Structure formats: structure tokens, C-alpha cells
Amino acid sequence: MLDNKFKWWQKTVVYQVYPRSFKDSTGNGIGDLQGIIEKLDYLQELGVETIWFSPFYPSPIYKPYSQHDCGYDISNYKEIHPEYGTMEIFDNLVKEIHDRDMKIVLDMVLNHTSIEHPWFKESRSSRDNPKHDWYIWRDGRKPNGKKPPNNWNSMIGKAWEYDPHTDQWFYHAFLPFQPDLNYRNSEVQREMLDTVRFWLKKGVDGYRLDLINTLFKDAQFRNTPFVFKLYSEDGDLFFRSSEMTINLPDTLEFCKILRATIDEFLDKFLVGENNASLKILKTYLGDMSKDGISHDGLNLVFLFQSMNTPMKPKRFRNLMQMYEKWFPYPYTPTWVFGNHDQMRRITKIGDNFNKAKINAVLQLTARGVPFIYYGDEIGMKEGKASKKDSRDAISHHFNWIPQFIRNIIGKYGIYMNRDGCRTPMQWDDSENAGFCPPNIEPWLPIHPSFVKRNVNREEKDVGSLLNCYRKLLKVRKENLALQIGDFALINLKKLNKICLTYHRIYEKQKIFVYLNFGNKELFLLSPIQKPQLIFSTLPNRKALNLKVYNGNIKLTPFEGIIFK
Ligand code: GLC
């Protein structure tokens, strides 16, 4: 493997910023672009290389809030929502990011617009309107058309909405105020590809593609067949197969068109959001091209399989084996433990900092591109999001479900109020955690843990989670093997139950990662004669001192080390 064979996005570490919650520079309790610019030095010092921004495009006012699905319901694809700033500030953001030798990735919501988008308003104005066909409209079932056109589901249940004005039904893959665009209409395709080009011309380095698996639906609108599954990774839901609405071959073909579009520019990239089995996910990367190292589909896809993996070495071992099976080099897996739709990882793992450190080592040393969710580096935990005060559109949609049932469902990993993972970033221990000025009500309550868990405090503490991330990112940057090296698990037999061990190899460099998930001290025979410690989750550990331990490597409880 030669270094120059690798593209920047194969080696990078991505950090997701949720703009609304990162830093408020105007004093209205809502994060904004200028606030992000003020914090770029922090991100550079942290050591992340690419920043992915959740949407900051205009999204309609929905009383009493603006931004109904927080930007995933777009009403203008080529503007900045006034709450976040102006196009001038955006251009400056791109420049400031590039000046720091970092990359910027935007979120692109191709599947649907807001119900308030002028296109949809035109579309629903009459059946003859030229934009009518831009969305998916159908007559209802006979005799009087008052039943939905077919039995399709959306991801949240009902998929068809009746519109009395046109006496037709429109389709939505997500929430009812997010009507799906009709990708079988060539004008829609042209317009959306133009949107993709618009921001690339402005200098952005790529896109995270929202719900990319739902773009095309069955052209004949056939009913979805029955499957004996309440739920499946590939989108089957409530005993209905997803084959008429999700992962259609036309969608895969369109991903190739998207790829060809970004390839009109130099060095851009696409990562797709698509909840699916590894087998299906792989198909989104397209076919191997003649050079044997690149594909003609998306560059990366999120592998969400890690998201709910418990802190058990065997579970990670299996997962890593699966990733290597389905995504061997030159495929690049992704490592994702949190995002704006998921409960905070640290809360899932019992709010345990030792485990969070092990998790961080794994994420930043396994083969693949890591995606870090803002605040995970300081151990931000899940906010208490009650149904009553919720801001999240999903929570509103399921308002009829009583809180106690939500709590029970939550135990099974179904997340009904995403406010909990979207609370403002905790910068310091002042009132409002340095996110917005004191005496202002932030758009979501600051998590009470901010007094102890904040950037300012953790920067000064050598043993903090933040400093663990910083060191790890530095070690990763200094060692190509950790970025792009081959990966192999090391078999410790019985000890595989409590310890996860693997190595990464790049040319002559071999790097070992040993992670002790247990609460017992371990002594493991060193795989090499003179191992040199390059990282430990213990801040004060400087060496391995094999002689002291009879040629063994000592691992203290919950310690993760990297050596070469
Ligand atoms: C994606 C986004 C989510 C959004 C939904 C609809 O899953 O991550 O936040 O609500 O799509 O666009």
C-alpha cells in the first residue's frame, strides 16, 4: 500500500457539529456560524480534521419554534437560515476551516423538502401545476378515494397524507411535514444535482447524505408484501417488507450519478446515511473501478452497527470481523457511536469514564473513518428530555404515547425524544456553560453536569476524557498505520472475554492496541521484544517496563494501551 494511493477522506477523523447547540455568538440562545468560527481553534487543537455540519439552511417557522425538524426540513437549499448567520459568514467559515488545513462537509437532505418549501406549495396548488409532479402524488383508493393509495409505510408509521385541495395523497418517508421529492421527474434530479454543485462551488469538501436509501420508490406503486418481521435492519417494519420503498436499484444508480457529480470537482466526498445490513450498505459504494482502489458509488456509508454494541470485547471482535468481511481494503468502514438522532454513548455505557476512554481508543484505532459527535470528547451525557417540554418533532409526532410507555420503549433502544443528545455544548462552568450569555434561555436546557464536565475544566486535567481524545488524535496523526494500515485481531483465547487486542500494519510499521475491558489487572506476554508505549488511557503511564513484569505487559483494570 502506498500512501499516495489514499485520499484524504480515507484517513480523516470527522467531528459532527450540531450548529444549533455549539456556540451562540449573538446572544439569542441559539448556536450560530460565527460561534462555530470562534471555536475552530478548539477543534483544531483537539486534532479532528473534518467537520460535518448538521443543516443550517432555512427551515420554516413552526410555532412556537423555528426549524421544525431542526433543518432536516428545508425550505430553501441555497441559503443560510437567518438564525445561523449570513452567506458572508458561511463563506468566511469555509475559509477559516481551510486556513486551518481542515475540511468542511455539509448535510444534504435530498429525499424530502419542508412542506413549506415554495416547490411544495406550488405542487399542491393544483394537479395541473408544472411542479405538481415534483412530489409523489396519487389518487386514493376507490370507491371514493378516501383511503391511502396503497399500503406503504413510512419510517415512523403512516406514509400517505391526504390533501383536500387536490383530493390526492402525498407520500413522505419520514414525518408528514417532510414530503418526498419525486426522483422519477428529471427536473427534480437536475435541480438537486445543481444544489449539490452549488455548495461544492463554494468550496465545501463533501456531503453527508441524509436518508439516502429512500430516494426512489416502486414506479408502479405496488403494495408492499407481508414479511414475518416486526422490524429488520433493512427497513422492514410492522410486518411489511421495505422492498417497494427502500434501497431500490434506481436509488443505487442515482448514487452513482451523485458520485459522478462530485467528481466534476477535485477531491470531494460523500458519506451516506442508510440504516441497513452490511450486505446492502456495501452496494451503495458501487462497483470497483479499473484502478482497483476506488468505487463509483458513495465514498463511505455510515455503519451504525457499532452504535448499540455493549462494552463487551467479544461483541466488538465479532463486529470487527464482520466489517473486515464485508468491507475489506480498499473499502473503508466507518466508526460511529453517536449522532443527533441517538442517545449519548456515555449514557448507554453506564456513564463510566473508564469505559468511555476505552471506547475512544477503539474508535480512533480500529480500521476506518471515525465520526465523533460533538461533546462526546468531554463526556456529555444524555439530557433529561421530558415529553412536556420537548422540542423534537419526533417527540411531538408521538405525543399520544404516555411518558411511562416511552420510558419502557426507551429501554429497548427506541429513542423518542432526540432533545436529550442535542443539548448545548459545555464550554465552561459559568451560567449557561459558556454556550450563550447568562440570563438568556438557551434553546434547549444546558445539562446540569456542565459544572464538572466542560472544556475549560477538562483541558486542565491531564486525566480527563478530553485529554485522552487529544492524545489519541495526536498519536493517530503521527502514525500512518493507525490511519490506513491493515487490521488484524490478535487471539488471546480465553482472555478474549475481557480483552480486545489487535494490530495495524502499514509498510514496516506495526502498531498494537490492547484494551482491557475488565476490572482485573492483566499480564500478557508481549508480542514483540522491545515494545514502546505510545499511548495509555492512564495519563501518567510512560513505559511498559517489561523487565519488572517478567517480560509481560501489565494492563491495569479498564486500561487501553497502544504500543509499537
Ligand atoms: C435523518 C436525520 C434526522 C432527520 C431525518 C429526516 O435520519 O439524521 O435527524 O430527522 O433524517 O430528515
Coordinates of C-alpha atoms in Angstrom, one line a residue, residues 44-557:
Q44 CA -8.0 22.2 15.6
E45 CA -6.3 21.7 18.9
L46 CA -8.5 18.7 19.6
G47 CA -7.0 17.2 16.4
V48 CA -10.0 16.4 14.3
E49 CA -9.6 17.0 10.6
T50 CA -13.0 17.2 9.0
I51 CA -16.1 19.0 10.3
W52 CA -19.6 17.8 9.3
F53 CA -22.3 20.3 10.0
S54 CA -25.9 19.3 10.5
P55 CA -28.1 21.6 8.4
F56 CA -28.2 25.4 8.7
Y57 CA -30.4 26.0 5.7
P58 CA -33.7 27.9 6.0
S59 CA -36.3 25.7 7.6
P60 CA -39.8 27.2 8.2
I61 CA -41.1 28.8 11.3
Y62 CA -43.3 26.3 13.1
K63 CA -45.0 27.8 16.1
P64 CA -43.8 28.1 18.7
Y65 CA -40.4 27.1 17.3
S66 CA -38.5 27.8 14.2
Q67 CA -36.9 24.9 12.4
H68 CA -39.4 22.1 12.9
D69 CA -37.0 19.2 12.3
C70 CA -34.1 21.4 13.1
G71 CA -33.0 21.9 9.5
Y72 CA -33.9 18.5 8.1
D73 CA -37.0 20.1 6.6
I74 CA -35.5 22.6 4.2
S75 CA -37.4 25.5 2.6
N76 CA -34.5 26.9 0.6
Y77 CA -31.5 24.8 -0.4
K78 CA -29.3 27.7 -1.3
E79 CA -29.4 30.0 1.7
I80 CA -28.5 30.2 5.3
H81 CA -31.2 30.3 7.9
P82 CA -31.1 33.8 9.4
E83 CA -30.8 32.4 13.0
Y84 CA -27.4 30.9 12.0
G85 CA -26.0 33.9 10.1
T86 CA -25.5 35.0 6.6
M87 CA -23.9 33.7 3.4
E88 CA -21.0 36.0 4.0
I89 CA -20.3 34.4 7.4
F90 CA -20.7 31.0 5.8
D91 CA -18.0 31.9 3.1
N92 CA -15.8 33.0 6.0
L93 CA -16.4 29.7 7.8
V94 CA -15.2 27.8 4.8
K95 CA -12.1 30.0 4.5
E96 CA -11.3 29.7 8.2
I97 CA -11.7 25.9 8.1
H98 CA -9.5 25.6 5.1
D99 CA -6.9 28.0 6.5
R100 CA -6.5 25.5 9.4
D101 CA -6.0 22.7 6.9
M102 CA -9.3 21.2 7.8
K103 CA -12.2 20.0 5.6
I104 CA -15.9 21.0 5.7
V105 CA -18.7 18.6 5.0
L106 CA -22.4 19.7 4.8
D107 CA -25.5 17.7 5.4
M108 CA -27.6 17.3 2.2
V109 CA -31.3 16.4 2.6
L110 CA -32.2 15.2 -0.9
N111 CA -35.1 12.9 -0.2
H112 CA -37.6 15.5 1.0
T113 CA -38.2 19.2 1.5
S114 CA -40.2 21.0 4.0
I115 CA -44.0 21.2 3.4
E116 CA -43.4 25.0 3.4
H117 CA -40.9 24.8 0.5
P118 CA -42.2 27.0 -2.3
W119 CA -41.9 24.0 -4.6
F120 CA -44.3 22.0 -2.5
K121 CA -46.7 25.0 -2.2
E122 CA -46.8 25.1 -6.0
S123 CA -47.0 21.4 -6.2
R124 CA -50.1 21.2 -4.0
S125 CA -51.7 24.3 -5.6
S126 CA -53.3 22.3 -8.4
R127 CA -53.0 19.0 -10.3
D128 CA -52.0 21.0 -13.4
N129 CA -49.3 23.0 -11.8
P130 CA -45.9 22.3 -13.5
K131 CA -44.4 21.4 -10.1
H132 CA -47.2 19.0 -9.2
D133 CA -45.1 16.1 -10.4
W134 CA -42.1 17.2 -8.3
Y135 CA -43.6 15.3 -5.4
I136 CA -45.2 11.9 -5.1
W137 CA -49.0 12.4 -5.5
R138 CA -51.5 9.6 -6.0
D139 CA -55.3 9.3 -6.0
G140 CA -56.7 7.5 -3.1
R141 CA -58.2 4.0 -3.3
K142 CA -61.6 3.6 -4.9
P143 CA -64.6 3.9 -4.5
N144 CA -64.3 7.4 -3.1
G145 CA -60.5 7.9 -2.9
K146 CA -60.6 8.5 0.8
K147 CA -58.2 5.6 1.6
P148 CA -54.5 5.9 1.1
P149 CA -53.3 4.8 -2.4
N150 CA -51.5 1.7 -1.2
N151 CA -50.2 0.0 2.0
W152 CA -46.8 1.7 2.1
N153 CA -45.3 2.6 5.5
S154 CA -43.0 5.5 6.3
M155 CA -40.2 5.0 8.8
I156 CA -42.4 6.3 11.5
G157 CA -45.6 4.5 10.5
K158 CA -48.1 6.3 8.2
A159 CA -46.7 7.3 4.8
W160 CA -49.6 9.0 2.9
E161 CA -51.2 12.3 3.7
Y162 CA -54.5 13.4 2.3
D163 CA -54.7 16.9 0.7
P164 CA -58.3 18.1 0.4
H165 CA -57.4 20.8 -2.1
T166 CA -56.1 18.4 -4.8
D167 CA -58.1 15.5 -3.5
Q168 CA -54.9 13.5 -3.7
W169 CA -52.4 11.9 -1.3
F170 CA -48.7 12.8 -1.0
Y171 CA -46.0 10.4 0.2
H172 CA -43.5 11.0 3.0
A173 CA -40.7 8.6 4.1
F174 CA -40.3 10.5 7.3
L175 CA -42.6 12.9 9.1
P176 CA -45.8 14.3 7.5
F177 CA -44.4 17.8 7.1
Q178 CA -41.4 16.4 5.0
P179 CA -42.9 15.4 1.6
D180 CA -40.7 13.3 -0.6
L181 CA -39.4 14.7 -3.9
N182 CA -40.2 12.6 -7.0
Y183 CA -36.9 11.4 -8.3
R184 CA -38.6 9.9 -11.4
N185 CA -39.0 13.5 -12.5
S186 CA -35.9 14.6 -14.4
E187 CA -36.3 18.3 -13.4
V188 CA -36.1 17.3 -9.8
Q189 CA -32.9 15.4 -10.4
R190 CA -31.5 18.3 -12.3
E191 CA -32.4 20.8 -9.6
M192 CA -31.0 18.7 -6.8
L193 CA -27.7 18.0 -8.6
D194 CA -27.5 21.7 -9.2
T195 CA -27.9 22.2 -5.4
V196 CA -25.1 19.7 -4.8
R197 CA -22.9 21.7 -7.2
F198 CA -23.8 25.0 -5.6
W199 CA -22.1 24.3 -2.3
L200 CA -19.2 22.5 -3.8
K201 CA -18.5 25.6 -5.9
K202 CA -18.5 27.5 -2.6
G203 CA -15.7 25.3 -1.5
V204 CA -17.2 22.6 0.7
D205 CA -15.4 19.3 0.6
G206 CA -18.3 16.9 0.6
Y207 CA -21.7 15.8 1.9
R208 CA -23.3 13.7 4.5
L209 CA -26.4 12.4 2.6
D210 CA -29.5 12.3 4.7
L211 CA -31.7 9.2 4.3
I212 CA -30.1 8.3 1.0
N213 CA -31.8 4.9 0.8
T214 CA -35.3 6.3 0.2
L215 CA -34.9 8.4 -2.9
F216 CA -36.8 6.1 -5.3
K217 CA -40.0 4.2 -4.7
D218 CA -41.6 1.5 -6.8
A219 CA -42.6 3.0 -10.1
Q220 CA -45.9 1.1 -10.2
F221 CA -46.8 1.8 -6.6
R222 CA -47.3 -1.9 -5.9
N223 CA -48.3 -2.9 -2.4
T224 CA -45.5 -4.0 -0.1
P225 CA -45.7 -7.7 0.6
F226 CA -46.1 -9.2 4.1
V227 CA -43.0 -10.3 5.9
F228 CA -42.9 -12.1 9.1
K229 CA -40.8 -9.4 10.8
L230 CA -41.8 -6.6 13.2
Y231 CA -38.6 -4.9 12.2
S232 CA -35.4 -5.5 10.2
E233 CA -32.1 -3.8 9.7
D234 CA -33.1 -3.2 6.1
G235 CA -36.2 -1.2 6.9
D236 CA -39.0 -3.9 7.1
L237 CA -41.5 -2.6 9.6
F238 CA -44.7 -3.8 11.2
F239 CA -44.8 -7.0 9.1
R240 CA -44.4 -5.0 5.8
S241 CA -41.4 -5.5 3.6
S242 CA -39.5 -2.4 2.6
E243 CA -38.8 -3.6 -0.9
M244 CA -41.1 -1.1 -2.6
T245 CA -39.7 2.0 -0.9
I246 CA -36.2 1.5 0.4
N247 CA -32.9 0.5 -1.3
L248 CA -34.3 0.3 -4.8
P249 CA -31.9 -0.3 -7.7
D250 CA -32.8 3.1 -9.1
T251 CA -31.5 4.7 -5.8
L252 CA -28.2 2.9 -6.2
E253 CA -28.0 4.2 -9.7
F254 CA -28.6 7.7 -8.6
C255 CA -25.8 7.4 -6.0
K256 CA -23.5 6.8 -9.0
I257 CA -24.8 10.0 -10.6
L258 CA -24.2 11.8 -7.4
R259 CA -20.7 10.4 -7.3
A260 CA -20.0 11.5 -10.9
T261 CA -21.3 14.9 -10.0
I262 CA -18.9 15.5 -7.1
D263 CA -16.1 14.0 -9.2
E264 CA -16.6 17.0 -11.5
F265 CA -14.7 18.7 -8.7
L266 CA -11.4 17.8 -7.2
D267 CA -11.2 15.5 -4.2
K268 CA -14.7 15.7 -2.8
F269 CA -16.5 13.0 -0.9
L270 CA -19.9 11.6 0.0
V271 CA -21.0 9.6 3.1
G272 CA -24.4 8.1 3.1
E273 CA -26.9 7.7 6.0
N274 CA -28.7 4.5 5.4
N275 CA -29.8 2.1 8.1
A276 CA -29.2 -1.3 6.6
S277 CA -27.4 -4.6 6.8
L278 CA -23.7 -4.6 5.8
K279 CA -24.6 -6.5 2.7
I280 CA -26.9 -3.8 1.4
L281 CA -24.7 -1.0 2.7
K282 CA -21.8 -2.2 0.6
T283 CA -23.9 -2.0 -2.6
Y284 CA -24.1 1.8 -2.1
L285 CA -20.3 2.1 -2.7
G286 CA -20.9 1.0 -6.3
D287 CA -18.6 -1.1 -8.4
M288 CA -14.9 -1.3 -8.2
S289 CA -13.3 0.8 -10.9
K290 CA -10.4 -0.3 -13.0
D291 CA -7.7 1.1 -10.8
G292 CA -8.8 -1.4 -8.2
I293 CA -8.9 1.0 -5.3
S294 CA -12.0 3.2 -5.8
H295 CA -15.7 2.7 -6.5
D296 CA -18.2 4.6 -8.5
G297 CA -20.8 5.0 -5.7
L298 CA -20.7 6.8 -2.4
N299 CA -17.2 7.1 -0.9
L300 CA -18.4 6.0 2.6
V301 CA -21.5 4.8 4.3
F302 CA -22.3 5.0 8.0
L303 CA -22.1 1.7 9.7
F304 CA -24.4 2.1 12.6
Q305 CA -23.9 -1.4 13.9
S306 CA -21.4 -0.1 16.5
M307 CA -23.9 2.4 17.9
N308 CA -25.5 0.0 20.4
T309 CA -22.7 -2.5 20.8
P310 CA -22.3 -3.1 24.5
M311 CA -18.8 -2.7 26.1
K312 CA -18.0 -6.4 25.6
P313 CA -14.8 -7.3 23.8
K314 CA -16.4 -10.3 22.2
R315 CA -19.1 -8.2 20.7
F316 CA -16.6 -5.8 19.2
R317 CA -14.4 -8.7 18.0
N318 CA -17.4 -10.0 16.1
L319 CA -18.2 -6.6 14.7
M320 CA -14.7 -6.0 13.6
Q321 CA -14.7 -9.4 11.9
M322 CA -17.9 -8.6 10.1
Y323 CA -16.6 -5.2 9.0
E324 CA -13.4 -6.9 7.6
K325 CA -15.5 -9.5 5.9
W326 CA -17.8 -7.0 4.1
F327 CA -15.5 -4.0 3.8
P328 CA -12.0 -5.4 3.3
Y329 CA -9.4 -3.0 1.9
P330 CA -9.8 -0.9 -0.3
Y331 CA -13.3 -0.5 1.3
T332 CA -13.2 1.8 4.3
P333 CA -15.5 1.1 7.2
T334 CA -16.8 3.9 9.5
W335 CA -16.9 4.0 13.3
V336 CA -19.9 5.8 14.7
F337 CA -21.0 5.9 18.3
G338 CA -23.3 8.9 18.4
N339 CA -25.1 11.5 16.4
H340 CA -28.0 13.9 16.7
D341 CA -30.5 11.0 16.5
Q342 CA -29.1 8.7 19.1
M343 CA -28.9 8.6 22.9
R344 CA -25.4 9.8 24.1
R345 CA -22.9 6.9 24.1
I346 CA -21.6 7.6 27.6
T347 CA -25.1 7.3 29.0
K348 CA -25.5 4.0 27.2
I349 CA -22.4 2.6 28.8
G350 CA -23.4 3.5 32.3
D351 CA -21.8 7.0 32.4
N352 CA -18.5 5.4 33.1
F353 CA -15.4 7.4 32.1
N354 CA -13.0 4.5 32.0
K355 CA -15.3 2.7 29.5
A356 CA -15.7 5.9 27.5
K357 CA -11.9 6.1 27.2
I358 CA -11.6 2.5 26.0
N359 CA -14.4 3.3 23.6
A360 CA -12.5 6.3 22.3
V361 CA -9.3 4.2 21.8
L362 CA -11.3 1.7 19.9
Q363 CA -13.0 4.2 17.7
L364 CA -9.8 6.0 16.8
T365 CA -7.6 3.0 16.2
A366 CA -9.9 0.5 14.5
R367 CA -9.6 0.4 10.7
G368 CA -12.0 3.0 9.3
V369 CA -13.1 6.6 9.5
P370 CA -14.2 7.7 12.9
F371 CA -17.1 10.1 13.3
I372 CA -17.1 11.9 16.7
Y373 CA -20.3 13.6 17.8
Y374 CA -19.8 17.0 19.4
G375 CA -19.4 16.8 23.2
D376 CA -18.6 13.1 23.3
E377 CA -15.0 14.1 23.8
I378 CA -15.9 15.7 27.2
G379 CA -18.3 13.0 28.2
M380 CA -21.5 15.0 27.7
K381 CA -24.3 12.8 28.8
E382 CA -27.9 12.4 27.8
G383 CA -30.1 15.4 28.8
K384 CA -33.4 14.7 30.6
A385 CA -35.9 15.3 27.9
S386 CA -39.5 15.2 29.1
K387 CA -42.3 14.9 26.7
K388 CA -44.0 18.0 28.0
D389 CA -41.2 20.4 27.1
S390 CA -39.8 18.5 24.1
R391 CA -38.6 20.4 21.1
D392 CA -38.0 17.4 18.8
A393 CA -40.5 16.8 16.0
I394 CA -40.4 13.0 16.6
S395 CA -41.4 13.5 20.2
H396 CA -44.3 15.8 19.1
H397 CA -45.4 13.3 16.5
F398 CA -45.7 10.6 19.1
N399 CA -47.2 12.9 21.7
W400 CA -50.1 10.5 22.2
I401 CA -47.7 7.9 23.7
P402 CA -47.7 8.4 27.5
Q403 CA -44.3 9.1 29.2
F404 CA -44.2 5.8 31.1
I405 CA -44.6 3.8 27.9
R406 CA -41.9 5.9 26.3
N407 CA -39.7 5.0 29.2
I408 CA -40.3 1.3 28.7
I409 CA -39.8 1.6 24.9
G410 CA -36.6 3.6 25.6
K411 CA -35.1 0.6 27.4
Y412 CA -35.3 -1.3 24.1
G413 CA -33.2 1.3 22.4
I414 CA -36.1 3.1 20.7
Y415 CA -35.4 6.8 21.0
M416 CA -38.5 9.0 21.1
N417 CA -37.1 12.4 22.0
R418 CA -33.9 13.4 20.4
D419 CA -33.5 16.6 22.5
G420 CA -31.5 14.5 25.0
C421 CA -28.5 14.2 22.7
R422 CA -28.7 17.8 21.4
T423 CA -28.2 19.9 24.5
P424 CA -25.8 22.8 24.2
M425 CA -22.0 22.3 24.2
Q426 CA -20.5 22.7 27.7
W427 CA -17.6 25.1 27.3
D428 CA -17.1 26.2 30.9
D429 CA -18.7 26.3 34.4
S430 CA -20.3 29.7 34.1
E431 CA -24.0 30.2 33.8
N432 CA -25.2 28.6 30.5
A433 CA -21.9 26.8 30.3
G434 CA -20.3 29.4 28.0
F435 CA -22.7 28.4 25.3
C436 CA -24.7 31.6 25.4
P437 CA -24.6 34.7 27.7
P438 CA -26.0 34.4 31.2
N439 CA -29.7 35.4 31.7
I440 CA -30.6 34.1 28.2
E441 CA -32.6 30.9 27.9
P442 CA -30.8 28.5 25.6
W443 CA -32.9 26.7 23.0
L444 CA -32.5 23.5 25.0
P445 CA -31.6 23.4 28.7
I446 CA -27.9 23.0 29.5
H447 CA -27.2 19.6 31.1
P448 CA -26.6 20.1 34.8
S449 CA -23.4 18.1 34.6
F450 CA -21.7 21.2 32.9
V451 CA -20.3 22.3 36.2
K452 CA -17.8 19.5 36.2
R453 CA -17.9 18.3 32.6
N454 CA -16.8 21.2 30.5
V455 CA -14.0 22.0 28.1
N456 CA -12.3 24.6 30.3
R457 CA -12.0 22.3 33.3
E458 CA -11.1 19.2 31.3
E459 CA -8.3 21.0 29.4
K460 CA -6.5 21.5 32.7
D461 CA -6.9 17.9 33.9
V462 CA -4.4 15.5 32.5
G463 CA -6.6 12.6 33.3
S464 CA -9.7 14.0 31.6
L465 CA -11.6 12.3 28.7
L466 CA -10.8 15.4 26.7
N467 CA -7.1 15.0 27.1
C468 CA -7.5 11.3 26.3
Y469 CA -9.1 12.2 23.0
R470 CA -6.4 14.8 22.3
K471 CA -3.6 12.5 22.9
L472 CA -5.2 9.7 20.8
L473 CA -5.9 12.0 17.9
K474 CA -2.2 13.1 18.0
V475 CA -1.0 9.5 18.1
R476 CA -3.3 8.7 15.2
K477 CA -2.0 11.6 13.2
E478 CA 1.6 10.7 13.8
N479 CA 1.2 7.0 12.8
L480 CA 0.0 6.2 9.3
A481 CA -0.6 2.6 10.4
L482 CA -3.4 3.8 12.6
Q483 CA -5.0 5.8 9.8
I484 CA -4.7 3.4 6.9
G485 CA -2.9 0.3 8.0
D486 CA -4.2 -3.2 7.5
F487 CA -6.0 -4.6 10.5
A488 CA -5.9 -8.0 12.2
L489 CA -7.3 -9.2 15.5
I490 CA -4.9 -11.0 17.9
N491 CA -6.4 -14.1 19.5
L492 CA -6.0 -14.2 23.3
K493 CA -8.2 -17.3 23.6
K494 CA -9.9 -17.3 27.0
L495 CA -8.9 -13.8 27.6
N496 CA -10.9 -12.6 24.6
K497 CA -13.7 -12.3 27.0
I498 CA -12.2 -9.4 28.8
C499 CA -9.6 -8.1 26.5
L500 CA -9.7 -6.9 22.9
T501 CA -6.4 -6.9 21.1
Y502 CA -5.5 -6.1 17.5
H503 CA -2.7 -4.7 15.4
R504 CA -2.5 -2.3 12.4
I505 CA 0.3 -2.6 9.8
Y506 CA 1.4 -0.1 7.3
E507 CA 4.6 -0.9 5.4
K508 CA 7.2 -1.6 8.0
Q509 CA 5.2 -0.2 10.9
K510 CA 3.3 -2.5 13.2
I511 CA 1.2 -1.0 15.9
F512 CA -0.6 -2.9 18.7
V513 CA -3.8 -1.9 20.5
Y514 CA -4.6 -3.7 23.8
L515 CA -7.9 -2.9 25.6
N516 CA -8.7 -4.3 29.0
F517 CA -12.5 -4.1 29.4
G518 CA -12.4 -5.8 32.8
N519 CA -11.9 -4.7 36.3
K520 CA -8.9 -7.1 36.9
E521 CA -5.2 -6.5 36.3
L522 CA -3.9 -8.5 33.4
F523 CA -0.4 -9.6 32.5
L524 CA 0.0 -10.5 28.8
L525 CA 3.0 -11.9 27.0
S526 CA 4.5 -9.2 24.8
P527 CA 4.2 -10.0 21.1
I528 CA 7.4 -8.1 20.4
Q529 CA 10.8 -7.9 22.2
K530 CA 11.1 -4.2 22.9
P531 CA 7.6 -2.7 22.8
Q532 CA 7.5 1.0 23.0
L533 CA 4.4 2.5 24.7
I534 CA 2.9 5.3 22.6
F535 CA -0.4 5.8 24.4
S536 CA -2.2 4.8 27.6
T537 CA -5.6 5.8 28.9
L538 CA -3.7 6.2 32.2
P539 CA -2.3 9.8 32.0
N540 CA 0.9 9.0 34.0
R541 CA 2.0 5.8 32.4
K542 CA 5.1 6.4 30.4
A543 CA 6.5 2.9 29.7
L544 CA 5.7 -0.8 29.7
N545 CA 8.6 -1.9 31.9
L546 CA 8.6 -5.5 30.7
K547 CA 11.5 -6.4 33.0
V548 CA 9.5 -5.5 36.1
Y549 CA 6.7 -7.9 35.0
N550 CA 8.9 -10.8 33.7
G551 CA 8.5 -10.0 30.0
N552 CA 4.8 -9.4 30.3
I553 CA 2.8 -6.3 29.5
K554 CA 0.8 -5.2 32.5
L555 CA -2.7 -3.8 31.9
T556 CA -4.5 -2.2 34.8
P557 CA -8.3 -2.5 35.1

